[in-house]
Short mmCIF file of C-alpha atoms in Angstrom, two decimals:
data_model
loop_
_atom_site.label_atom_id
_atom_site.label_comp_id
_atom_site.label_asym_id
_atom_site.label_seq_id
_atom_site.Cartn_x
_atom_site.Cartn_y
_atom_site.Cartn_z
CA UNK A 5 -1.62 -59.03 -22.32
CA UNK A 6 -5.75 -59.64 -21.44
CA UNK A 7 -7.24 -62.71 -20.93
CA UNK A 8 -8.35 -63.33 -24.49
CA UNK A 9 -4.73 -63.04 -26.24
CA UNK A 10 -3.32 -64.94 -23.41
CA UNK A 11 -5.61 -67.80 -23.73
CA UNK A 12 -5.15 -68.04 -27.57
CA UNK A 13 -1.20 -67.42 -27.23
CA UNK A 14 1.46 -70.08 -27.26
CA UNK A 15 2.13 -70.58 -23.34
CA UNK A 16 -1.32 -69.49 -22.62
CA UNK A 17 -4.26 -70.62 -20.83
CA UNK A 18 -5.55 -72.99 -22.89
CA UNK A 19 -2.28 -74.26 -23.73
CA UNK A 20 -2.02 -74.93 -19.89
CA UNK A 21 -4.98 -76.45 -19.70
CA UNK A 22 -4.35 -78.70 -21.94
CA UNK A 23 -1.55 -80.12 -20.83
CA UNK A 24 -2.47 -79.21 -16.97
CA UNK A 25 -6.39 -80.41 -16.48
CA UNK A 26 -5.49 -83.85 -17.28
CA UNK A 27 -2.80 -83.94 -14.91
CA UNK A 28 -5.17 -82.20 -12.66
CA UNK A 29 -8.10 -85.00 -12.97
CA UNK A 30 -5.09 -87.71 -12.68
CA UNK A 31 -3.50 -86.00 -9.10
CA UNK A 32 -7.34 -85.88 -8.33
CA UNK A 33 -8.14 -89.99 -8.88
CA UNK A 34 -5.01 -90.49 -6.58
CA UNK A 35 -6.21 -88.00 -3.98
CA UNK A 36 -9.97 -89.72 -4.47
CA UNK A 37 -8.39 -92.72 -3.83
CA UNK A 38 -6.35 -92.10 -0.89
CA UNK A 39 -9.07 -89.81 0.51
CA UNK A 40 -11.33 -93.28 0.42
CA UNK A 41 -9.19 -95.08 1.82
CA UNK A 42 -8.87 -93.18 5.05
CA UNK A 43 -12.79 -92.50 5.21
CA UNK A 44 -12.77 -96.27 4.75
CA UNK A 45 -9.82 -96.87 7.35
CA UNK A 46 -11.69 -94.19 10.25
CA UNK A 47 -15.14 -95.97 9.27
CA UNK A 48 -13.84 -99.44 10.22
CA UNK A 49 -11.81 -98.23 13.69
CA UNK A 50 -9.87 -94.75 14.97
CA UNK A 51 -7.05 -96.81 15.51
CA UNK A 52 -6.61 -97.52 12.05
CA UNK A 53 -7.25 -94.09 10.57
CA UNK A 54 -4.66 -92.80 13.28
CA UNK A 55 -1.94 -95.34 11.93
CA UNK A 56 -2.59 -94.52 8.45
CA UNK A 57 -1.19 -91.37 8.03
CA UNK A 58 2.23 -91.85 9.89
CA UNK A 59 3.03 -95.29 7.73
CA UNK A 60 2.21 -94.01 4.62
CA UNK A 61 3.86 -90.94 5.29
CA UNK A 62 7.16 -93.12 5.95
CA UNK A 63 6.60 -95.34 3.30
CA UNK A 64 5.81 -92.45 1.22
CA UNK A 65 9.27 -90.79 2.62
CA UNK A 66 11.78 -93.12 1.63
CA UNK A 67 10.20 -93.33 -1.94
CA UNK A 68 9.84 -89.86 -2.73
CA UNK A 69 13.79 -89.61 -2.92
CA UNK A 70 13.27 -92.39 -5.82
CA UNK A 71 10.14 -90.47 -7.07
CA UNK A 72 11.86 -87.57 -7.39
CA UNK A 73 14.43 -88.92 -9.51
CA UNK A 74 12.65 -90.97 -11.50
CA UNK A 75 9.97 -88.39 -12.55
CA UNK A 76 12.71 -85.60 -14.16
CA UNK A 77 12.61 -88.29 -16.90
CA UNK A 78 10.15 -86.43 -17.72
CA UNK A 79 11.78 -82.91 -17.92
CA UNK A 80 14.38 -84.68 -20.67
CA UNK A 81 11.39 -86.29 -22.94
CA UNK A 82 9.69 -82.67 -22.69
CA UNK A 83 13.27 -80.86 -23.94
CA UNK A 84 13.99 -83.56 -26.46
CA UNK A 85 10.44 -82.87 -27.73
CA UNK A 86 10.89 -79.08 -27.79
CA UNK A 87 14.49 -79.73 -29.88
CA UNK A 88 12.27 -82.07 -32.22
CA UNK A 89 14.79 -85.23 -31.51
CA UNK A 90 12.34 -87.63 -31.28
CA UNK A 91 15.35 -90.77 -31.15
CA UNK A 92 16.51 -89.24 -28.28
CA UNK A 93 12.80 -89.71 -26.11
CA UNK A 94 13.66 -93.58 -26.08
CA UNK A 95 17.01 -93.34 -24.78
CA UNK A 96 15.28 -90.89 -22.03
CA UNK A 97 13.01 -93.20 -20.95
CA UNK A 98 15.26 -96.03 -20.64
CA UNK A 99 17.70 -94.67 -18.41
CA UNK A 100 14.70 -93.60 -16.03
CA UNK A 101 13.96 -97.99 -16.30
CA UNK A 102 17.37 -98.34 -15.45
CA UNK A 103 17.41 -96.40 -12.38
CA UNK A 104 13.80 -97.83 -11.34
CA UNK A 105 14.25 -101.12 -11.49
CA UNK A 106 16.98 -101.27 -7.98
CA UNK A 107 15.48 -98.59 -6.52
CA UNK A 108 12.05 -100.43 -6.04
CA UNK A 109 13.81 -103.30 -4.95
CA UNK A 110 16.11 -101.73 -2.01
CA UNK A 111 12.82 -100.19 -0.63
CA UNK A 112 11.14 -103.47 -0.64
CA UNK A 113 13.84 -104.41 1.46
CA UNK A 114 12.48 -101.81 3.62
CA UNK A 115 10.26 -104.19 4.96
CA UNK A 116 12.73 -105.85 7.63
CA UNK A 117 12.89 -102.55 9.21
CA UNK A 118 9.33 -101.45 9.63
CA UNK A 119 9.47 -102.82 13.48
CA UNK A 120 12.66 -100.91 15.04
CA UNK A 121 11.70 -97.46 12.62
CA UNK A 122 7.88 -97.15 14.29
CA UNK A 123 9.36 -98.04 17.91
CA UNK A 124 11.21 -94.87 17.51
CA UNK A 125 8.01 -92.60 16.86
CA UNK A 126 6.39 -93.51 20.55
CA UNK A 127 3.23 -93.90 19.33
CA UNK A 128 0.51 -96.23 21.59
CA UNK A 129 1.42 -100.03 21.07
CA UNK A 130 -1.92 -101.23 19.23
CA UNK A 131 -1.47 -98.30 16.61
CA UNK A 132 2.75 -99.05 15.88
CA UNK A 133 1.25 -102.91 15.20
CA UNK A 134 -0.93 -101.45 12.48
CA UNK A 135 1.44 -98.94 10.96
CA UNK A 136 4.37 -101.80 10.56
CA UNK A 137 1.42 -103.72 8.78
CA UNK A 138 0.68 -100.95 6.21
CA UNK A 139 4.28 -99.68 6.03
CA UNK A 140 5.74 -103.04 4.73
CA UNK A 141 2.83 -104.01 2.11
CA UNK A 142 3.23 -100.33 0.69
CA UNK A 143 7.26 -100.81 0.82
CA UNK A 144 6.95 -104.09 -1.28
CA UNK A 145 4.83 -102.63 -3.79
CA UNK A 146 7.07 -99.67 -4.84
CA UNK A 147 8.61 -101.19 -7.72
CA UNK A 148 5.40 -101.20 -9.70
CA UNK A 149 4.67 -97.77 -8.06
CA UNK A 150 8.06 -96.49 -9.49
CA UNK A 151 7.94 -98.04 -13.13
CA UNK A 152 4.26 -96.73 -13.62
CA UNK A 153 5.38 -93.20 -13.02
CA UNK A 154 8.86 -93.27 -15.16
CA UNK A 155 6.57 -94.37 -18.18
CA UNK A 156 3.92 -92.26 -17.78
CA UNK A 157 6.23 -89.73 -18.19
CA UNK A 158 6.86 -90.90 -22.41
CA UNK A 159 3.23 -88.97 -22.43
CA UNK A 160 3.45 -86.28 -20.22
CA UNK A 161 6.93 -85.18 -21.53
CA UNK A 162 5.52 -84.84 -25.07
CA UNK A 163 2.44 -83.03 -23.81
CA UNK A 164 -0.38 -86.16 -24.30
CA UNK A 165 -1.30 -86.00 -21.13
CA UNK A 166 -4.64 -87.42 -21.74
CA UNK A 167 -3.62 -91.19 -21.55
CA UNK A 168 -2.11 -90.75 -18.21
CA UNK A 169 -5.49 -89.18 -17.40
CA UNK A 170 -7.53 -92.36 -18.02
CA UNK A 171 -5.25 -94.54 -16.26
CA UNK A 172 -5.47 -92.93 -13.50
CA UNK A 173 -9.09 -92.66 -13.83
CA UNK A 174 -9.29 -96.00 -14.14
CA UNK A 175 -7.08 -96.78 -11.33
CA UNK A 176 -10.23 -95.80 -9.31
CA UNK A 177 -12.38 -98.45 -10.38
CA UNK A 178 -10.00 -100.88 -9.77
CA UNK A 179 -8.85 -99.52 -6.01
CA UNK A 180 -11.92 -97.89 -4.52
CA UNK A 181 -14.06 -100.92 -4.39
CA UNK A 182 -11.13 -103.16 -3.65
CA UNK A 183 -10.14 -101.24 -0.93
CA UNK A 184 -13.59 -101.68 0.77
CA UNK A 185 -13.94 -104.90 0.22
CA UNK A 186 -10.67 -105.85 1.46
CA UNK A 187 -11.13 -103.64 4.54
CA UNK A 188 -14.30 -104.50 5.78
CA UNK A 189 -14.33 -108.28 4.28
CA UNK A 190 -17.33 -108.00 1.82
CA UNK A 191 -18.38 -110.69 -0.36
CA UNK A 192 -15.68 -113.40 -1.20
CA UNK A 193 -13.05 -111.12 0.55
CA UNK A 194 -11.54 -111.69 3.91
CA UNK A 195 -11.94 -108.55 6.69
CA UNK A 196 -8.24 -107.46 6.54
CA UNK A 197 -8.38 -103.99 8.50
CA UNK A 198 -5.59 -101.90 7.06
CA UNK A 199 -3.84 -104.46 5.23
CA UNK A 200 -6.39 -104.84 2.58
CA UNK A 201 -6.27 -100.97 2.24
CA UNK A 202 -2.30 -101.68 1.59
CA UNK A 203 -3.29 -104.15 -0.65
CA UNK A 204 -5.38 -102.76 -2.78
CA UNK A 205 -2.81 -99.38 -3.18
CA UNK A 206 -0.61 -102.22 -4.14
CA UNK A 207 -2.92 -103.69 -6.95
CA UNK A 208 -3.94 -100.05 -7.93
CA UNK A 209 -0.07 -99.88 -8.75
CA UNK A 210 0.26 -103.27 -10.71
CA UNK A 211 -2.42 -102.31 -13.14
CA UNK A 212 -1.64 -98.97 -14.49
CA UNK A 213 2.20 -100.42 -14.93
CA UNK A 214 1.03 -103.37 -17.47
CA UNK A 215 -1.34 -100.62 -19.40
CA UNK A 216 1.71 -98.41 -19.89
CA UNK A 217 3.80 -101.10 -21.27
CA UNK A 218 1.20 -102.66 -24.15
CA UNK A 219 0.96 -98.42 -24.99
CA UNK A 220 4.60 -97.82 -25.51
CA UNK A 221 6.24 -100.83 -26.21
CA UNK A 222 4.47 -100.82 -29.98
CA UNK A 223 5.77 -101.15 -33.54
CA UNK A 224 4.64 -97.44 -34.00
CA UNK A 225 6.62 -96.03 -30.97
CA UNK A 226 9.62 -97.92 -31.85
CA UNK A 227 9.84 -96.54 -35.19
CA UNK A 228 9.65 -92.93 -34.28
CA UNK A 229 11.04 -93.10 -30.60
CA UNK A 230 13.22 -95.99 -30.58
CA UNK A 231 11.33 -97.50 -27.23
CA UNK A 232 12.88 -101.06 -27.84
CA UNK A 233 16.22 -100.61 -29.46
CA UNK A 234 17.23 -97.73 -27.03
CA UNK A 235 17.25 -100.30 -24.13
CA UNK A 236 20.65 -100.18 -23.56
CA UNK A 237 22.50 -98.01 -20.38
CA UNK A 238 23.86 -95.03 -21.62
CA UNK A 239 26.36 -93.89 -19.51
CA UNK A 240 26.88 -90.11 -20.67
CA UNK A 241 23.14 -89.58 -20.76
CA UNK A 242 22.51 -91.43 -17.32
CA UNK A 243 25.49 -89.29 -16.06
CA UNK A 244 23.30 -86.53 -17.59
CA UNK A 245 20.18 -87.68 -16.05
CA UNK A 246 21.34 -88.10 -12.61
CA UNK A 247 23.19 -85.05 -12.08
CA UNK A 248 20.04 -83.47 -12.68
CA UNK A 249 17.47 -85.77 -11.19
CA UNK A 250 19.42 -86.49 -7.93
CA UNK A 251 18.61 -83.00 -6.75
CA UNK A 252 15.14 -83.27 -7.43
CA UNK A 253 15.10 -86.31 -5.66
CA UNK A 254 17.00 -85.03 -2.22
CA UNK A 255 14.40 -82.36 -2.47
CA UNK A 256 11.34 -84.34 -2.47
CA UNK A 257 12.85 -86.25 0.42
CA UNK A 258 13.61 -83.40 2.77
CA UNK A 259 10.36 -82.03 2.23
CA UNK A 260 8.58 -85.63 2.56
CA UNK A 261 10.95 -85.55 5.89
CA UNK A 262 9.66 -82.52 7.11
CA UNK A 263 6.43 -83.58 7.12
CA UNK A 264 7.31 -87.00 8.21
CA UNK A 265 9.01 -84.94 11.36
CA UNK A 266 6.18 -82.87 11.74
CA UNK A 267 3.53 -85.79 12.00
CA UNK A 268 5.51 -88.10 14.39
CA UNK A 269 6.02 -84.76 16.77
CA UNK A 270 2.14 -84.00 16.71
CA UNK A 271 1.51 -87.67 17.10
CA UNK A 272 3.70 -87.39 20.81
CA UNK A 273 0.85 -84.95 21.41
CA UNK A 274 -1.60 -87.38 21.89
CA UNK A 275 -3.97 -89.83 19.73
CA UNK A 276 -6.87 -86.67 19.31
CA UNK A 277 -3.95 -84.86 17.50
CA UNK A 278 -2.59 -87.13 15.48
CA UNK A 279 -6.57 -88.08 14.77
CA UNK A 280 -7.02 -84.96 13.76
CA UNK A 281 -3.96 -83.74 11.61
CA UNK A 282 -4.43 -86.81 9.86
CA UNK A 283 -7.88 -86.06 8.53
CA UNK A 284 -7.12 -82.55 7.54
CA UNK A 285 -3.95 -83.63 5.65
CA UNK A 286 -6.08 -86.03 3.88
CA UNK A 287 -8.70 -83.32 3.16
CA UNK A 288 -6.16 -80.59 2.00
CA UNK A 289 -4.97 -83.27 -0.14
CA UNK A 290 -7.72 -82.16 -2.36
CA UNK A 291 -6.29 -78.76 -2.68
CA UNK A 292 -2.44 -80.05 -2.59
CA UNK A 293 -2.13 -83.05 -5.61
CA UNK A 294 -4.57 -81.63 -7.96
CA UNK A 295 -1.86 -78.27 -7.45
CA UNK A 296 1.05 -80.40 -8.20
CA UNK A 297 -0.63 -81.34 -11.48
CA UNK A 298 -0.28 -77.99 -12.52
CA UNK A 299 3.45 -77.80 -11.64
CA UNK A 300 3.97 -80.60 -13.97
CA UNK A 301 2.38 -78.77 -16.49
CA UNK A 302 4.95 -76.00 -16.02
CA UNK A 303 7.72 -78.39 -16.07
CA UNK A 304 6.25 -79.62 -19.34
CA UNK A 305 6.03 -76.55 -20.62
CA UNK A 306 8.89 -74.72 -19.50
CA UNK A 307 11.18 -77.68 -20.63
CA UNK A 308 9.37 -77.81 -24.04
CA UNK A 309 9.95 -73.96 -24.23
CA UNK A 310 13.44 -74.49 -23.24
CA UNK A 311 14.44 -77.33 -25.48
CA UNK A 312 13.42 -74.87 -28.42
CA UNK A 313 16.11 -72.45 -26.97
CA UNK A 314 13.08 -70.04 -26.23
CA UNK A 315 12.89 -69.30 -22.28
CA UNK A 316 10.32 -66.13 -22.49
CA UNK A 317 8.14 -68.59 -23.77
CA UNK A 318 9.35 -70.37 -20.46
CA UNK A 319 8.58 -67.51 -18.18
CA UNK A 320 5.29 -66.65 -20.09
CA UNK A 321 3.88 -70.86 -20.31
CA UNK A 322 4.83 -70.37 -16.10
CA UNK A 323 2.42 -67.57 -15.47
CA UNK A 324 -0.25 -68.78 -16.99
CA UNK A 325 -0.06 -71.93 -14.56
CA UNK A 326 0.22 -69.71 -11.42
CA UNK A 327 -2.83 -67.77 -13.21
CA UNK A 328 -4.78 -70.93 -12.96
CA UNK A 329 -3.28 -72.18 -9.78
CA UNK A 330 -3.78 -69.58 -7.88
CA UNK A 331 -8.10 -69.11 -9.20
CA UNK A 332 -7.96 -73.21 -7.80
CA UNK A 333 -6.80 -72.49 -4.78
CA UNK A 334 -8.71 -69.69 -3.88
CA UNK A 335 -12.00 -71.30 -4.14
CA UNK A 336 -10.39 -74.24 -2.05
CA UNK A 337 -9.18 -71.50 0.49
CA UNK A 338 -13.37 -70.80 0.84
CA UNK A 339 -14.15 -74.02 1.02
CA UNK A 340 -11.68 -74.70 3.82
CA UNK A 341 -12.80 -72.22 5.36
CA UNK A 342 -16.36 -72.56 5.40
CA UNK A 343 -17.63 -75.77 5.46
CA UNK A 344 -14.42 -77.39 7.86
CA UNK A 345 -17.08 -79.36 10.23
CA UNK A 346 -18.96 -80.95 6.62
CA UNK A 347 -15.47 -82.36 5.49
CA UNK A 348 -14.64 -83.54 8.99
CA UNK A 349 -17.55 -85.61 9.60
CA UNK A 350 -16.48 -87.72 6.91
CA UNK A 351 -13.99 -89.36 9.29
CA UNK A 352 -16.49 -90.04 11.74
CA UNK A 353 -15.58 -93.53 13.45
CA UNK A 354 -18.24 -96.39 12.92
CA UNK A 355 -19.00 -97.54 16.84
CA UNK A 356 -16.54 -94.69 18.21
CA UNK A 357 -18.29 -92.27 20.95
CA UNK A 358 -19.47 -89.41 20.13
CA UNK A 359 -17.30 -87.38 22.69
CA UNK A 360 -14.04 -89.11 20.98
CA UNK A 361 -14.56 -87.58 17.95
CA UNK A 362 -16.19 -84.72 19.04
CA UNK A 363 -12.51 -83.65 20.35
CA UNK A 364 -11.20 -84.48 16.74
CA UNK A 365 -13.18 -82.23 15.14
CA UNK A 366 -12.81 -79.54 17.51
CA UNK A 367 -9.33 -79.73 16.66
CA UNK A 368 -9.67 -80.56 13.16
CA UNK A 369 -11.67 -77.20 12.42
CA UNK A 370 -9.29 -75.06 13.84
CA UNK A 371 -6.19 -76.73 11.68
CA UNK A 372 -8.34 -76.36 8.56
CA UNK A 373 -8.64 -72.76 9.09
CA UNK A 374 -4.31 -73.17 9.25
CA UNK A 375 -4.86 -74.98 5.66
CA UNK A 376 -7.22 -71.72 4.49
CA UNK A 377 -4.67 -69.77 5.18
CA UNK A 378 -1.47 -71.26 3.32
CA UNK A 379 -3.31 -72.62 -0.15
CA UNK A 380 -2.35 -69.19 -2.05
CA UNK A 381 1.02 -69.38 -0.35
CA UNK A 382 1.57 -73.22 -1.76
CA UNK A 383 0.22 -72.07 -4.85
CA UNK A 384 2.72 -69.91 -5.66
CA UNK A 385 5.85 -72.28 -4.56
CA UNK A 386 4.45 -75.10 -6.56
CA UNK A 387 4.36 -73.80 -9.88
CA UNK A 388 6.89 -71.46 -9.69
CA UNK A 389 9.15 -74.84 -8.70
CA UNK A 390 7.85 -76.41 -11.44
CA UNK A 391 9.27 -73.76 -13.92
CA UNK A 392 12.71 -73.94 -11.85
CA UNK A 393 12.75 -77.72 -12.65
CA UNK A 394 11.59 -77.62 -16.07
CA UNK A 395 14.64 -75.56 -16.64
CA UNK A 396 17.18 -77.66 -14.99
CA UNK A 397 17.33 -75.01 -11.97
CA UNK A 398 16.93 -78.35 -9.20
CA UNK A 399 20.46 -77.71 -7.34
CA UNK A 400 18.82 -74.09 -6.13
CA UNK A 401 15.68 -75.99 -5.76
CA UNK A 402 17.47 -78.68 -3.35
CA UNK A 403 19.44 -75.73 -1.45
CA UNK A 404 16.11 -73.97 -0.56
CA UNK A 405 13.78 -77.25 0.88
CA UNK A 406 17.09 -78.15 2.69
CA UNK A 407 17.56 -75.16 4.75
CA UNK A 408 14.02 -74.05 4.83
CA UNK A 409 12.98 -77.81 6.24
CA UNK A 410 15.40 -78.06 8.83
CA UNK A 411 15.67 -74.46 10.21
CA UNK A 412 11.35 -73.85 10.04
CA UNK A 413 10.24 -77.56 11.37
CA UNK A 414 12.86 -79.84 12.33
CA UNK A 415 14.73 -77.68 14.66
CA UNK A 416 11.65 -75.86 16.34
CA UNK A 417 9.82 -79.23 16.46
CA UNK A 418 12.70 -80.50 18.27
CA UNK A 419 12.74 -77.54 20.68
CA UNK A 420 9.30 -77.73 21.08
CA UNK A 421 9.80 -81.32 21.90
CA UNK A 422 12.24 -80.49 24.39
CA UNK A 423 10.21 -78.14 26.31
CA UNK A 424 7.48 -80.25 26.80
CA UNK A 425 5.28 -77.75 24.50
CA UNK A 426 1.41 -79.76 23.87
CA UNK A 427 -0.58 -77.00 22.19
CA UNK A 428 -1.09 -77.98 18.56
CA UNK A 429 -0.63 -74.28 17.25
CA UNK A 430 2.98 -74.33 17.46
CA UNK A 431 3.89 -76.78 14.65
CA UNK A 432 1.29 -75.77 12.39
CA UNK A 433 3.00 -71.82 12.63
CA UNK A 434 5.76 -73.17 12.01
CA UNK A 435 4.95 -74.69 8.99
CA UNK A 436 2.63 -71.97 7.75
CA UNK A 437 6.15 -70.12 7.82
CA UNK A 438 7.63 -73.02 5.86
CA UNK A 439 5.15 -72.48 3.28
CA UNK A 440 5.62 -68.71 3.24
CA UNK A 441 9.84 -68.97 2.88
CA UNK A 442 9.07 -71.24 -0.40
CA UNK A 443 6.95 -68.90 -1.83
CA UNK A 444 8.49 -66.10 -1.70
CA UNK A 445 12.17 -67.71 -2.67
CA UNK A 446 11.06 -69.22 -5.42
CA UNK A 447 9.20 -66.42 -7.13
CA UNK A 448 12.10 -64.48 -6.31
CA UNK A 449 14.63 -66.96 -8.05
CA UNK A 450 11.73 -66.98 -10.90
CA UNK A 451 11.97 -63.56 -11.79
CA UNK A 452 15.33 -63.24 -11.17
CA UNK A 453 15.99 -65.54 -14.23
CA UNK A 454 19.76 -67.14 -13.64
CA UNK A 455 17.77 -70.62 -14.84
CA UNK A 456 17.33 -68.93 -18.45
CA UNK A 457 20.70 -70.13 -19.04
CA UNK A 458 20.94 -73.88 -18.37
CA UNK A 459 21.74 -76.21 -20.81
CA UNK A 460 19.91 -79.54 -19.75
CA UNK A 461 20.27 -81.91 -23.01
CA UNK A 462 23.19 -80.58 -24.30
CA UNK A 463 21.37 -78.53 -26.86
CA UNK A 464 23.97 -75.99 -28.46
CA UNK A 465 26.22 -79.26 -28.75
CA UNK A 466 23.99 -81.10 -30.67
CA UNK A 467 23.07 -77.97 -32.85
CA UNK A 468 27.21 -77.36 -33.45
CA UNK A 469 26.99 -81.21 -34.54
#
């Protein structure tokens, strides 16, 4: 099919775009935001750009498992939309409130652990004080964190993904300028250092949340979607939900893990590494969330599809993500590539010396040209594991991150470890290879289509009733 059927066809591009460019523009307010944040954070002292990365990475660890969970609400909204049962998008959406609403509190009582966890990770004394800091303010704001994303999801599942858009959008207004203010101590604001980044993540939580509730919680929605009277726990359909969403969520954990591993192993290197690997991750975050916009947009689409009992429409609404993934990533692959010392110099340390960060750069240029390298490669495993989990396909999805994380960066990281190893090209091969397993499993489980025949709602009962 050419470009100019496929962008007019059902699945096509402008379908995906659609649905995917808002997603896209939301993924890139939050990657704007953290991206600030750690210019902000390297601008006010090294140390504190150093400790940023490794607490919010934690933080960030334990609730991706919740995350994970939380967002396949979506998957069910965008199959009961598909099987036009409308009643049923309410019921969906409470269930993902019910499983919220503990979760955020157990990792608030994260907090009491912060001290004994960053002891573990060896990391200088002045920078484990600053990473408790930020890793218990983050920890105590994940309940808002967690709520915000299960109800954006009564948009996204239906395909309006234009409200979550402006939220996010909006987000920025709120948290950019906050951040700064709280960091450096302008105006009526105290200097906080990297707890008023923490903060003001935590405000830029709060606010989206009480938006989404005066949008959903109306007359209008009630009446078509049941949002109020579907409160109740439904056991069969939570059942439902979890054996689903659980995967998902072990999934996003192991692969937050990995990278968790991989940071606290480069950060034994010394503080010039761990410097450095934390400015390119928060650069090829630009690439990375904007990417997993689009792989939302499959799940959307592919559950949608799916729900209608249609899965070539699956396979074909899947492709025409990749399509646009992969053009995305390719000019971010350039940019990598050529202008590494540009995006760099952003981090540059107010008061540090010159030769400090002239050693993080150094560094820093060569690990972008790792980042270059593995965009196309990321590409591919993020949408096609959006289609997987648009389809209900997470167990397979689970299987693969498990394996692949341990055997390509835990246990080499450990043997590196072990042998004393201090050159920072052997973890980032190893997860280059990561990258390249995910890929290519994925597209082969894609196109091998066993995912075609998954039931996720209980359709063919509910068309036999």
């Amino acid at each position: 099919m050419n470009m100019v059927k496929r962008w007019h066809a059902q699945g096509g591009y402008r379908e995906a775009l659609n649905i995917g460019l808002p997603l896209v523009v939301s993924m890139i307010s939050n990657t704007v935001m953290t991206f600030t944040d750690r210019i902000f954070l390297g601008n006010y002292s090294l140390e504190s750009l150093a400790a940023s990365l490794p607490a919010n990475i934690v933080a960030f660890l334990f609730l991706s498992f919740f995350m994970g969970v939380s967002e396949y609400v979506n998957v069910f909204i965008a199959q009961y939309t598909g099987a036009c049962r409308p009643a049923d998008v309410g019921r969906a959406l409470w269930q993902g409130i019910w499983f919220c609403a503990p979760s955020g509190l157990f990792l608030a009582a994260l907090c009491f652990l912060a001290e004994p966890m960053f002891r573990l990770g060896g990391h200088p004394a002045n920078i484990q004080r600053l990473e408790v800091i930020y890793f218990q303010i983050l920890t105590v704001g994940s309940l808002p964190c967690l709520l915000g994303l299960c109800l954006s999801n009564f948009f996204a599942g239906r395909g309006l993904t234009k409200p979550v858009m402006l939220i996010s959008m909006g987000s920025i207004f709120i948290n950019v300028p906050l951040d700064y203010c709280l960091i450096n101590g302008i105006g009526p604001f105290p200097e906080m250092g990297i707890a008023g980044a923490g903060i003001a993540t935590v405000i830029g939580f709060i606010v989206p949340l009480i938006v989404y509730i005066l949008l959903i919680f109306t007359r209008k929605n009630e009446a078509l979607f049941k949002v109020r009277s579907a409160w109740r726990f439904d056991r069969e359909l939570f059942g439902r939900f979890l054996h689903f969403g659980l995967p998902g969520g072990v999934q996003f954990f192991l692969d937050m893990f990995a990278v968790s591993f991989f940071v606290f192993i480069v950060g034994r290197f010394g503080p010039v590494e761990l410097a450095s690997t934390s400015a390119v991750f928060s650069i090829y975050n630009l690439a990375f969330l904007p990417t997993i916009g689009l792989h939302v947009a499959a799940s959307i689409m592919v559950g949608q599809a799916m729900g209608d009992g249609n899965p070539d429409r699956a396979a074909f609404a899947t492709h025409s993500v990749l399509h646009l993934a992969l053009a995305y990533m390719g000019v971010m692959a350039v940019v990598f590539w050529v202008m590494p010392e540009f995006l760099l110099n952003l981090f540059r340390a107010r008061g540090a010396s010159g030769a400090e960060f002239d050693a993080v750069l150094k560094m820093g240029v060569v690990l972008m040209r790792y980042c270059s390298v593995f965009t196309l490669l990321d590409a591919v495993a993020i949408v096609y594991m959006g289609g997987l989990k648009g389809a209900g396909d997470t167990r397979f999805i689970m299987a693969v991150i498990s394996i692949g994380s341990i055997v390509c960066i835990v246990i080499p990281l450990l043997v590196l470890n072990a042998l004393g190893w201090t050159s920072i090209h052997g973890p980032w091969i190893f997860l280059l290879g990561y990258v390249m397993i995910l890929a290519s499993t994925f597209s082969h489980r894609f196109t091998k289509g066993p995912w075609r025949r998954i039931d996720l709602i209980g359709r063919e009962k509910s068309e036999m009733g």
